[in-house]
Structure formats: structure tokens, C-alpha cells
PDB file of C-alpha atoms in Angstrom:
ATOM      1  CA  UNK Y  39     -20.697 -75.615  61.321  1.00  0.00           C
ATOM      2  CA  UNK Y  40     -20.049 -72.446  61.714  1.00  0.00           C
ATOM      3  CA  UNK Y  41     -22.596 -70.001  62.216  1.00  0.00           C
ATOM      4  CA  UNK Y  42     -22.586 -66.725  59.967  1.00  0.00           C
ATOM      5  CA  UNK Y  43     -24.059 -63.560  62.125  1.00  0.00           C
ATOM      6  CA  UNK Y  44     -23.511 -61.244  59.111  1.00  0.00           C
ATOM      7  CA  UNK Y  45     -22.867 -62.018  55.265  1.00  0.00           C
ATOM      8  CA  UNK Y  46     -22.483 -59.725  52.496  1.00  0.00           C
ATOM      9  CA  UNK Y  47     -22.582 -61.267  48.174  1.00  0.00           C
ATOM     10  CA  UNK Y  48     -21.195 -58.522  45.951  1.00  0.00           C
ATOM     11  CA  UNK Y  49     -22.670 -55.816  47.666  1.00  0.00           C
ATOM     12  CA  UNK Y  50     -22.204 -52.578  45.681  1.00  0.00           C
ATOM     13  CA  UNK Y  51     -23.872 -48.620  46.906  1.00  0.00           C
ATOM     14  CA  UNK Y  52     -23.944 -45.893  44.814  1.00  0.00           C
ATOM     15  CA  UNK Y  53     -23.930 -42.543  46.184  1.00  0.00           C
ATOM     16  CA  UNK Y  54     -25.185 -39.759  43.231  1.00  0.00           C
ATOM     17  CA  UNK Y  55     -24.059 -42.091  40.798  1.00  0.00           C
ATOM     18  CA  UNK Y  56     -20.663 -43.017  42.534  1.00  0.00           C
ATOM     19  CA  UNK Y  57     -19.941 -46.355  43.376  1.00  0.00           C
ATOM     20  CA  UNK Y  58     -18.804 -46.221  47.112  1.00  0.00           C
ATOM     21  CA  UNK Y  59     -18.478 -49.692  47.765  1.00  0.00           C
ATOM     22  CA  UNK Y  60     -18.023 -52.441  45.273  1.00  0.00           C
ATOM     23  CA  UNK Y  61     -18.513 -56.364  45.171  1.00  0.00           C
ATOM     24  CA  UNK Y  62     -18.371 -56.723  48.840  1.00  0.00           C
ATOM     25  CA  UNK Y  63     -18.527 -60.342  49.889  1.00  0.00           C
ATOM     26  CA  UNK Y  64     -17.259 -61.658  53.676  1.00  0.00           C
ATOM     27  CA  UNK Y  65     -18.752 -63.293  56.434  1.00  0.00           C
ATOM     28  CA  UNK Y  66     -18.917 -62.665  60.478  1.00  0.00           C
ATOM     29  CA  UNK Y  67     -18.868 -65.687  62.295  1.00  0.00           C
ATOM     30  CA  UNK Y  68     -20.469 -65.814  65.789  1.00  0.00           C
ATOM     31  CA  UNK Y  69     -18.083 -65.183  68.089  1.00  0.00           C
ATOM     32  CA  UNK Y  70     -15.744 -63.132  66.306  1.00  0.00           C
ATOM     33  CA  UNK Y  71     -14.085 -59.999  66.906  1.00  0.00           C
ATOM     34  CA  UNK Y  72     -13.883 -57.715  63.567  1.00  0.00           C
ATOM     35  CA  UNK Y  73     -11.776 -54.732  63.333  1.00  0.00           C
ATOM     36  CA  UNK Y  74     -12.779 -52.638  59.722  1.00  0.00           C
ATOM     37  CA  UNK Y  75     -10.106 -50.558  59.118  1.00  0.00           C
ATOM     38  CA  UNK Y  76      -9.685 -48.569  55.381  1.00  0.00           C
ATOM     39  CA  UNK Y  77      -8.788 -44.812  54.893  1.00  0.00           C
ATOM     40  CA  UNK Y  78     -11.332 -41.877  54.983  1.00  0.00           C
ATOM     41  CA  UNK Y  79     -13.878 -42.028  52.193  1.00  0.00           C
ATOM     42  CA  UNK Y  80     -13.064 -46.029  51.954  1.00  0.00           C
ATOM     43  CA  UNK Y  81     -16.578 -46.825  52.379  1.00  0.00           C
ATOM     44  CA  UNK Y  82     -16.461 -47.838  56.007  1.00  0.00           C
ATOM     45  CA  UNK Y  83     -19.471 -46.476  57.634  1.00  0.00           C
ATOM     46  CA  UNK Y  84     -21.464 -47.014  54.251  1.00  0.00           C
ATOM     47  CA  UNK Y  85     -21.121 -50.833  54.518  1.00  0.00           C
ATOM     48  CA  UNK Y  86     -22.541 -50.552  58.181  1.00  0.00           C
ATOM     49  CA  UNK Y  87     -25.294 -48.495  57.487  1.00  0.00           C
ATOM     50  CA  UNK Y  88     -26.315 -51.086  54.150  1.00  0.00           C
ATOM     51  CA  UNK Y  89     -25.689 -54.115  56.788  1.00  0.00           C
ATOM     52  CA  UNK Y  90     -28.208 -52.740  59.249  1.00  0.00           C
ATOM     53  CA  UNK Y  91     -30.409 -51.453  56.483  1.00  0.00           C
ATOM     54  CA  UNK Y  92     -30.208 -47.360  57.263  1.00  0.00           C
ATOM     55  CA  UNK Y  93     -28.901 -47.295  52.802  1.00  0.00           C
ATOM     56  CA  UNK Y  94     -29.924 -49.635  50.516  1.00  0.00           C
ATOM     57  CA  UNK Y  95     -27.658 -51.419  47.917  1.00  0.00           C
ATOM     58  CA  UNK Y  96     -27.616 -51.510  44.222  1.00  0.00           C
ATOM     59  CA  UNK Y  97     -26.862 -54.970  44.088  1.00  0.00           C
ATOM     60  CA  UNK Y  98     -25.998 -57.972  45.977  1.00  0.00           C
ATOM     61  CA  UNK Y  99     -27.457 -59.916  49.054  1.00  0.00           C
ATOM     62  CA  UNK Y 100     -26.884 -59.282  53.380  1.00  0.00           C
ATOM     63  CA  UNK Y 101     -28.154 -61.551  55.438  1.00  0.00           C
ATOM     64  CA  UNK Y 102     -28.381 -61.267  59.584  1.00  0.00           C
ATOM     65  CA  UNK Y 103     -28.429 -64.051  61.704  1.00  0.00           C
ATOM     66  CA  UNK Y 104     -28.821 -66.767  58.669  1.00  0.00           C
ATOM     67  CA  UNK Y 105     -31.794 -64.703  57.593  1.00  0.00           C
ATOM     68  CA  UNK Y 106     -31.875 -62.308  54.674  1.00  0.00           C
ATOM     69  CA  UNK Y 107     -31.923 -58.440  55.915  1.00  0.00           C
ATOM     70  CA  UNK Y 108     -35.482 -57.732  53.677  1.00  0.00           C
ATOM     71  CA  UNK Y 109     -36.834 -60.323  56.623  1.00  0.00           C
ATOM     72  CA  UNK Y 110     -34.720 -59.609  59.662  1.00  0.00           C
ATOM     73  CA  UNK Y 111     -36.738 -58.983  62.296  1.00  0.00           C
ATOM     74  CA  UNK Y 112     -34.603 -59.599  65.560  1.00  0.00           C
ATOM     75  CA  UNK Y 113     -33.136 -56.048  66.129  1.00  0.00           C
ATOM     76  CA  UNK Y 114     -32.867 -56.721  69.766  1.00  0.00           C
ATOM     77  CA  UNK Y 115     -30.013 -58.860  69.290  1.00  0.00           C
ATOM     78  CA  UNK Y 116     -28.210 -56.124  67.782  1.00  0.00           C
ATOM     79  CA  UNK Y 117     -26.274 -53.013  69.922  1.00  0.00           C
ATOM     80  CA  UNK Y 118     -25.242 -50.184  67.443  1.00  0.00           C
ATOM     81  CA  UNK Y 119     -23.498 -47.091  67.748  1.00  0.00           C
ATOM     82  CA  UNK Y 120     -23.159 -44.699  64.933  1.00  0.00           C
ATOM     83  CA  UNK Y 121     -20.217 -43.028  64.294  1.00  0.00           C
ATOM     84  CA  UNK Y 122     -21.630 -39.424  65.313  1.00  0.00           C
ATOM     85  CA  UNK Y 123     -23.999 -38.158  67.386  1.00  0.00           C
ATOM     86  CA  UNK Y 124     -25.572 -35.370  65.436  1.00  0.00           C
ATOM     87  CA  UNK Y 125     -29.157 -37.072  66.394  1.00  0.00           C
ATOM     88  CA  UNK Y 126     -28.966 -36.665  69.586  1.00  0.00           C
ATOM     89  CA  UNK Y 127     -31.168 -34.508  70.894  1.00  0.00           C
ATOM     90  CA  UNK Y 128     -29.556 -32.536  73.457  1.00  0.00           C
ATOM     91  CA  UNK Y 129     -33.087 -31.026  74.910  1.00  0.00           C
ATOM     92  CA  UNK Y 130     -34.122 -34.657  75.809  1.00  0.00           C
ATOM     93  CA  UNK Y 131     -35.367 -34.582  79.316  1.00  0.00           C
ATOM     94  CA  UNK Y 132     -33.349 -38.066  80.410  1.00  0.00           C
ATOM     95  CA  UNK Y 133     -30.912 -38.881  82.321  1.00  0.00           C
ATOM     96  CA  UNK Y 134     -27.374 -40.861  81.792  1.00  0.00           C
ATOM     97  CA  UNK Y 135     -29.036 -43.245  84.468  1.00  0.00           C
ATOM     98  CA  UNK Y 136     -32.650 -43.351  81.815  1.00  0.00           C
ATOM     99  CA  UNK Y 137     -30.846 -43.268  78.868  1.00  0.00           C
ATOM    100  CA  UNK Y 138     -28.587 -46.117  79.716  1.00  0.00           C
ATOM    101  CA  UNK Y 139     -31.644 -47.880  81.005  1.00  0.00           C
ATOM    102  CA  UNK Y 140     -33.394 -47.469  77.896  1.00  0.00           C
ATOM    103  CA  UNK Y 141     -30.978 -50.173  76.157  1.00  0.00           C
ATOM    104  CA  UNK Y 142     -31.957 -52.646  78.489  1.00  0.00           C
ATOM    105  CA  UNK Y 143     -34.858 -54.006  76.532  1.00  0.00           C
ATOM    106  CA  UNK Y 144     -34.422 -57.814  76.838  1.00  0.00           C
ATOM    107  CA  UNK Y 145     -35.300 -58.875  79.819  1.00  0.00           C
ATOM    108  CA  UNK Y 146     -32.974 -60.867  82.040  1.00  0.00           C
ATOM    109  CA  UNK Y 147     -30.341 -60.609  80.215  1.00  0.00           C
ATOM    110  CA  UNK Y 148     -28.346 -56.877  80.270  1.00  0.00           C
ATOM    111  CA  UNK Y 149     -25.545 -55.939  82.756  1.00  0.00           C
ATOM    112  CA  UNK Y 150     -26.291 -54.365  85.985  1.00  0.00           C
ATOM    113  CA  UNK Y 151     -26.871 -50.956  85.806  1.00  0.00           C
ATOM    114  CA  UNK Y 152     -24.562 -49.674  88.201  1.00  0.00           C
ATOM    115  CA  UNK Y 153     -21.492 -51.905  86.486  1.00  0.00           C
ATOM    116  CA  UNK Y 154     -21.907 -50.738  83.106  1.00  0.00           C
ATOM    117  CA  UNK Y 155     -21.821 -46.912  83.951  1.00  0.00           C
ATOM    118  CA  UNK Y 156     -18.508 -47.315  86.361  1.00  0.00           C
ATOM    119  CA  UNK Y 157     -17.529 -49.405  83.089  1.00  0.00           C
ATOM    120  CA  UNK Y 158     -17.673 -46.048  81.153  1.00  0.00           C
ATOM    121  CA  UNK Y 159     -16.627 -43.847  83.852  1.00  0.00           C
ATOM    122  CA  UNK Y 160     -20.031 -42.366  84.263  1.00  0.00           C
ATOM    123  CA  UNK Y 161     -21.685 -43.406  87.479  1.00  0.00           C
ATOM    124  CA  UNK Y 162     -21.034 -39.871  88.662  1.00  0.00           C
ATOM    125  CA  UNK Y 163     -23.269 -38.354  85.733  1.00  0.00           C
ATOM    126  CA  UNK Y 164     -26.133 -41.195  86.174  1.00  0.00           C
ATOM    127  CA  UNK Y 165     -28.305 -38.290  87.633  1.00  0.00           C
ATOM    128  CA  UNK Y 166     -27.124 -35.705  85.032  1.00  0.00           C
ATOM    129  CA  UNK Y 167     -29.549 -34.797  81.768  1.00  0.00           C
ATOM    130  CA  UNK Y 168     -27.912 -35.520  78.610  1.00  0.00           C
ATOM    131  CA  UNK Y 169     -27.766 -32.307  76.858  1.00  0.00           C
ATOM    132  CA  UNK Y 170     -25.486 -30.954  80.154  1.00  0.00           C
ATOM    133  CA  UNK Y 171     -22.754 -33.414  79.290  1.00  0.00           C
ATOM    134  CA  UNK Y 172     -19.470 -32.671  76.715  1.00  0.00           C
ATOM    135  CA  UNK Y 173     -19.123 -34.557  73.775  1.00  0.00           C
ATOM    136  CA  UNK Y 174     -16.735 -37.012  75.007  1.00  0.00           C
ATOM    137  CA  UNK Y 175     -19.831 -37.674  78.211  1.00  0.00           C
ATOM    138  CA  UNK Y 176     -22.666 -38.144  75.506  1.00  0.00           C
ATOM    139  CA  UNK Y 177     -20.509 -40.728  73.910  1.00  0.00           C
ATOM    140  CA  UNK Y 178     -19.898 -42.705  76.864  1.00  0.00           C
ATOM    141  CA  UNK Y 179     -23.548 -42.252  77.549  1.00  0.00           C
ATOM    142  CA  UNK Y 180     -24.625 -43.738  74.621  1.00  0.00           C
ATOM    143  CA  UNK Y 181     -21.578 -46.810  74.861  1.00  0.00           C
ATOM    144  CA  UNK Y 182     -22.966 -47.796  77.903  1.00  0.00           C
ATOM    145  CA  UNK Y 183     -26.514 -48.187  76.484  1.00  0.00           C
ATOM    146  CA  UNK Y 184     -24.919 -50.050  73.152  1.00  0.00           C
ATOM    147  CA  UNK Y 185     -23.516 -52.266  76.213  1.00  0.00           C
ATOM    148  CA  UNK Y 186     -25.993 -52.782  78.613  1.00  0.00           C
ATOM    149  CA  UNK Y 187     -28.344 -55.377  76.713  1.00  0.00           C
ATOM    150  CA  UNK Y 188     -25.527 -57.809  76.196  1.00  0.00           C
ATOM    151  CA  UNK Y 189     -26.210 -58.013  72.728  1.00  0.00           C
ATOM    152  CA  UNK Y 190     -25.211 -60.950  70.567  1.00  0.00           C
ATOM    153  CA  UNK Y 191     -23.780 -58.076  67.960  1.00  0.00           C
ATOM    154  CA  UNK Y 192     -22.182 -54.978  68.711  1.00  0.00           C
ATOM    155  CA  UNK Y 193     -21.260 -53.039  66.209  1.00  0.00           C
ATOM    156  CA  UNK Y 194     -18.984 -49.824  67.162  1.00  0.00           C
ATOM    157  CA  UNK Y 195     -18.315 -47.026  64.613  1.00  0.00           C
ATOM    158  CA  UNK Y 196     -15.604 -45.239  65.399  1.00  0.00           C
ATOM    159  CA  UNK Y 197     -16.029 -45.507  69.278  1.00  0.00           C
ATOM    160  CA  UNK Y 198     -13.270 -44.054  70.676  1.00  0.00           C
ATOM    161  CA  UNK Y 199     -13.108 -40.925  68.813  1.00  0.00           C
ATOM    162  CA  UNK Y 200     -13.698 -38.511  71.770  1.00  0.00           C
ATOM    163  CA  UNK Y 201     -12.286 -40.781  74.954  1.00  0.00           C
ATOM    164  CA  UNK Y 202      -9.234 -39.675  76.808  1.00  0.00           C
ATOM    165  CA  UNK Y 203      -6.454 -42.840  76.914  1.00  0.00           C
ATOM    166  CA  UNK Y 204      -7.581 -43.935  80.405  1.00  0.00           C
ATOM    167  CA  UNK Y 205     -11.409 -44.374  79.497  1.00  0.00           C
ATOM    168  CA  UNK Y 206     -10.452 -45.466  75.262  1.00  0.00           C
ATOM    169  CA  UNK Y 207      -7.977 -48.486  76.710  1.00  0.00           C
ATOM    170  CA  UNK Y 208     -11.024 -49.463  79.311  1.00  0.00           C
ATOM    171  CA  UNK Y 209     -12.593 -49.738  76.566  1.00  0.00           C
ATOM    172  CA  UNK Y 210     -11.188 -51.639  74.420  1.00  0.00           C
ATOM    173  CA  UNK Y 211     -10.422 -54.157  77.206  1.00  0.00           C
ATOM    174  CA  UNK Y 212     -14.048 -54.187  77.975  1.00  0.00           C
ATOM    175  CA  UNK Y 213     -14.935 -55.122  74.126  1.00  0.00           C
ATOM    176  CA  UNK Y 214     -12.231 -58.089  74.567  1.00  0.00           C
ATOM    177  CA  UNK Y 215     -14.063 -59.114  77.931  1.00  0.00           C
ATOM    178  CA  UNK Y 216     -17.360 -59.277  76.342  1.00  0.00           C
ATOM    179  CA  UNK Y 217     -16.086 -61.242  73.481  1.00  0.00           C
ATOM    180  CA  UNK Y 218     -13.887 -64.011  75.231  1.00  0.00           C
ATOM    181  CA  UNK Y 219     -16.585 -64.350  78.183  1.00  0.00           C
ATOM    182  CA  UNK Y 220     -20.287 -63.550  77.022  1.00  0.00           C
ATOM    183  CA  UNK Y 221     -19.047 -64.379  73.228  1.00  0.00           C
ATOM    184  CA  UNK Y 222     -20.896 -60.771  72.197  1.00  0.00           C
ATOM    185  CA  UNK Y 223     -19.639 -60.808  68.231  1.00  0.00           C
ATOM    186  CA  UNK Y 224     -18.030 -57.735  67.770  1.00  0.00           C
ATOM    187  CA  UNK Y 225     -17.270 -55.026  64.746  1.00  0.00           C
ATOM    188  CA  UNK Y 226     -15.155 -52.254  65.264  1.00  0.00           C
ATOM    189  CA  UNK Y 227     -15.088 -49.573  62.413  1.00  0.00           C
ATOM    190  CA  UNK Y 228     -11.677 -47.349  62.977  1.00  0.00           C
ATOM    191  CA  UNK Y 229      -9.414 -45.299  61.289  1.00  0.00           C
ATOM    192  CA  UNK Y 230      -6.623 -46.239  63.632  1.00  0.00           C
ATOM    193  CA  UNK Y 231      -5.298 -49.319  62.149  1.00  0.00           C
ATOM    194  CA  UNK Y 232      -2.696 -49.554  64.768  1.00  0.00           C
ATOM    195  CA  UNK Y 233      -5.088 -50.616  67.664  1.00  0.00           C
ATOM    196  CA  UNK Y 234      -7.105 -53.528  65.839  1.00  0.00           C
ATOM    197  CA  UNK Y 235      -4.550 -55.466  65.823  1.00  0.00           C
ATOM    198  CA  UNK Y 236      -4.012 -55.993  69.959  1.00  0.00           C
ATOM    199  CA  UNK Y 237      -7.892 -56.465  69.964  1.00  0.00           C
ATOM    200  CA  UNK Y 238      -9.533 -58.010  67.173  1.00  0.00           C
ATOM    201  CA  UNK Y 239      -8.985 -61.274  65.568  1.00  0.00           C
ATOM    202  CA  UNK Y 240      -9.873 -60.995  62.281  1.00  0.00           C
ATOM    203  CA  UNK Y 241      -9.385 -58.007  59.656  1.00  0.00           C
ATOM    204  CA  UNK Y 242     -11.843 -56.224  56.940  1.00  0.00           C
ATOM    205  CA  UNK Y 243      -9.514 -53.625  55.367  1.00  0.00           C
ATOM    206  CA  UNK Y 244     -11.516 -51.413  52.732  1.00  0.00           C
ATOM    207  CA  UNK Y 245     -10.721 -48.546  49.903  1.00  0.00           C
ATOM    208  CA  UNK Y 246     -14.158 -49.270  47.809  1.00  0.00           C
ATOM    209  CA  UNK Y 247     -13.463 -53.054  47.525  1.00  0.00           C
ATOM    210  CA  UNK Y 248     -12.178 -55.275  49.680  1.00  0.00           C
ATOM    211  CA  UNK Y 249      -8.469 -55.180  49.944  1.00  0.00           C
ATOM    212  CA  UNK Y 250      -8.075 -58.016  52.617  1.00  0.00           C
ATOM    213  CA  UNK Y 251     -10.470 -60.184  54.740  1.00  0.00           C
ATOM    214  CA  UNK Y 252      -8.864 -62.857  56.898  1.00  0.00           C
ATOM    215  CA  UNK Y 253      -7.305 -63.101  60.252  1.00  0.00           C
ATOM    216  CA  UNK Y 254      -4.648 -61.242  61.489  1.00  0.00           C
ATOM    217  CA  UNK Y 255      -2.246 -64.139  61.059  1.00  0.00           C
ATOM    218  CA  UNK Y 256      -3.187 -64.392  57.840  1.00  0.00           C
ATOM    219  CA  UNK Y 257      -2.527 -60.509  57.017  1.00  0.00           C
ATOM    220  CA  UNK Y 258       0.903 -61.120  58.711  1.00  0.00           C
ATOM    221  CA  UNK Y 259       2.399 -63.488  56.307  1.00  0.00           C
ATOM    222  CA  UNK Y 260       0.605 -61.975  53.332  1.00  0.00           C
ATOM    223  CA  UNK Y 261       3.049 -61.165  50.683  1.00  0.00           C
ATOM    224  CA  UNK Y 262       0.216 -58.812  48.801  1.00  0.00           C
ATOM    225  CA  UNK Y 263      -0.189 -56.771  52.185  1.00  0.00           C
ATOM    226  CA  UNK Y 264       3.934 -56.243  52.829  1.00  0.00           C
ATOM    227  CA  UNK Y 265       3.581 -54.978  49.153  1.00  0.00           C
ATOM    228  CA  UNK Y 266       0.311 -52.604  49.710  1.00  0.00           C
ATOM    229  CA  UNK Y 267       1.398 -51.502  53.078  1.00  0.00           C
ATOM    230  CA  UNK Y 268       5.279 -52.408  53.658  1.00  0.00           C
ATOM    231  CA  UNK Y 269       6.766 -54.654  55.558  1.00  0.00           C
ATOM    232  CA  UNK Y 270       6.891 -52.377  58.578  1.00  0.00           C
ATOM    233  CA  UNK Y 271       3.898 -51.163  58.553  1.00  0.00           C
ATOM    234  CA  UNK Y 272       2.422 -54.655  57.882  1.00  0.00           C
ATOM    235  CA  UNK Y 273       3.662 -56.206  61.134  1.00  0.00           C
ATOM    236  CA  UNK Y 274       2.989 -53.177  63.368  1.00  0.00           C
ATOM    237  CA  UNK Y 275      -0.688 -53.518  62.049  1.00  0.00           C
ATOM    238  CA  UNK Y 276      -0.783 -57.264  62.689  1.00  0.00           C
ATOM    239  CA  UNK Y 277       0.510 -57.357  66.218  1.00  0.00           C
ATOM    240  CA  UNK Y 278       2.170 -60.271  65.863  1.00  0.00           C
ATOM    241  CA  UNK Y 279       5.617 -59.717  66.404  1.00  0.00           C
ATOM    242  CA  UNK Y 280       7.123 -56.924  68.479  1.00  0.00           C
ATOM    243  CA  UNK Y 281       8.150 -53.995  66.537  1.00  0.00           C
ATOM    244  CA  UNK Y 282      11.571 -54.260  66.890  1.00  0.00           C
ATOM    245  CA  UNK Y 283      11.587 -57.464  65.644  1.00  0.00           C
ATOM    246  CA  UNK Y 284      10.342 -55.672  61.914  1.00  0.00           C
TER     247      UNK Y 284
END
């Protein structure tokens, strides 16, 4: 039977008495590549923070790797890159190489340090202090750290915001390789719905509640999604057709 890496049931979260997430139920199976999309304020980042235990839901159940969140302790299986690096201490006396090495917690199961620095095009920055870098360079460093330990589950919240186009494309290709060749389960949160269908296999579209959950093939053939997005936008998002064929 398929193994659920993440499972949520009837998840509801409120902030200052206002429902931000309403009755969210979905599952992510081992080896899946899930894209999470939705408009600004739709609850994408809030959902991930509930799943990781950073925020506490008002109602509902969450399981990770088959265990209730309340008793889950195997956090080394999860790599997480938050949406903002505001918590990053620019005065931390660590070099890029040292910070990436901090991600290599599980001995014998990590990428070669040189390899991961090259993947993110930061090998030339390896001896620089993190506080000396631009925001985009810091983002690439933290991405490298998240990738370094080859986690079983990789959660990336708007990971390419500060990346140049070439590094962004290289990053997306890398996630495909990790998913296809290494079996890494990936959750990619982005507002850019035009990108997801090129890389992810499944889509969770949120607007405080679940608008759609399923494969891109199912999304492509859904009359409800055609009505919600319009048929042209539906097929641009799903990438099951060339735009010219719509």
C-alpha cells in the first residue's frame, strides 16, 4: 500500500479569531512531488507551519511518516526552507561552507559538499561569511543546507524568490532529479502556478480551503477547474498541452 508521508484531516486554523484555513484534508505519498499554490493570503505558508508544528491548529489531525504530529520526533528526515530568511543572524560567524555542512546531520546520507555548493552556484562563496552575502546568495546558501542531508521530505516555501533565472531553472531541475532519482518527497509552495506543472506531479490549490487536490492530469480534465480558472489558464497551469493547442 502507498505510504503517506503527510496526512491532514479536517485541519482548521484561526488567527485572531479569523479562519485562515478551513477543513483542510489531503495526503502526500512517499515519492510524490506536490505543488502547493494559491493567491496571496490563501494559507499556503500557514498550512506548512501547522504541519511542522510551528503553529497549532484549532481543529483537525496531522500525521508525519505515519505518526501523529504530537509524537513525531524524526525531524532529521525533513528539510525545510521557510519563505523568509528574517530569522537569519547576519552576524553569525559562519562561512557558507560551514553553514551548508550544518545540514549534514545524518552521517553517511548526504551530498558531497562540493557538489551541493556547485548545484547552487555558490562554490566561489564557500569561504565568505553569511552576513557578507546578498539576500539572493543567502537564499542559495540556505537552499544548499536544506538539500545537503538528502532529506526524505523536502519542503520549500517560495524558494526561488531571490534567484536569478538561470539559478532558478537549475534549482527546479535539481528538485526533479532528487525526486526522480533519489525518491525524495517534495512539497514546493509557490504563487507561480505557471511553473508548477513543469515539475510537480500533483497540485494542492488553496484559497483558505481546498479548491483542488490531485494530479495535474486530473486538474487538466476537471470541468470545475475549467470554470474556476477558465479553460485557457487551466491548460497553461497543467502543462499537459502546448499553449498553442488551447
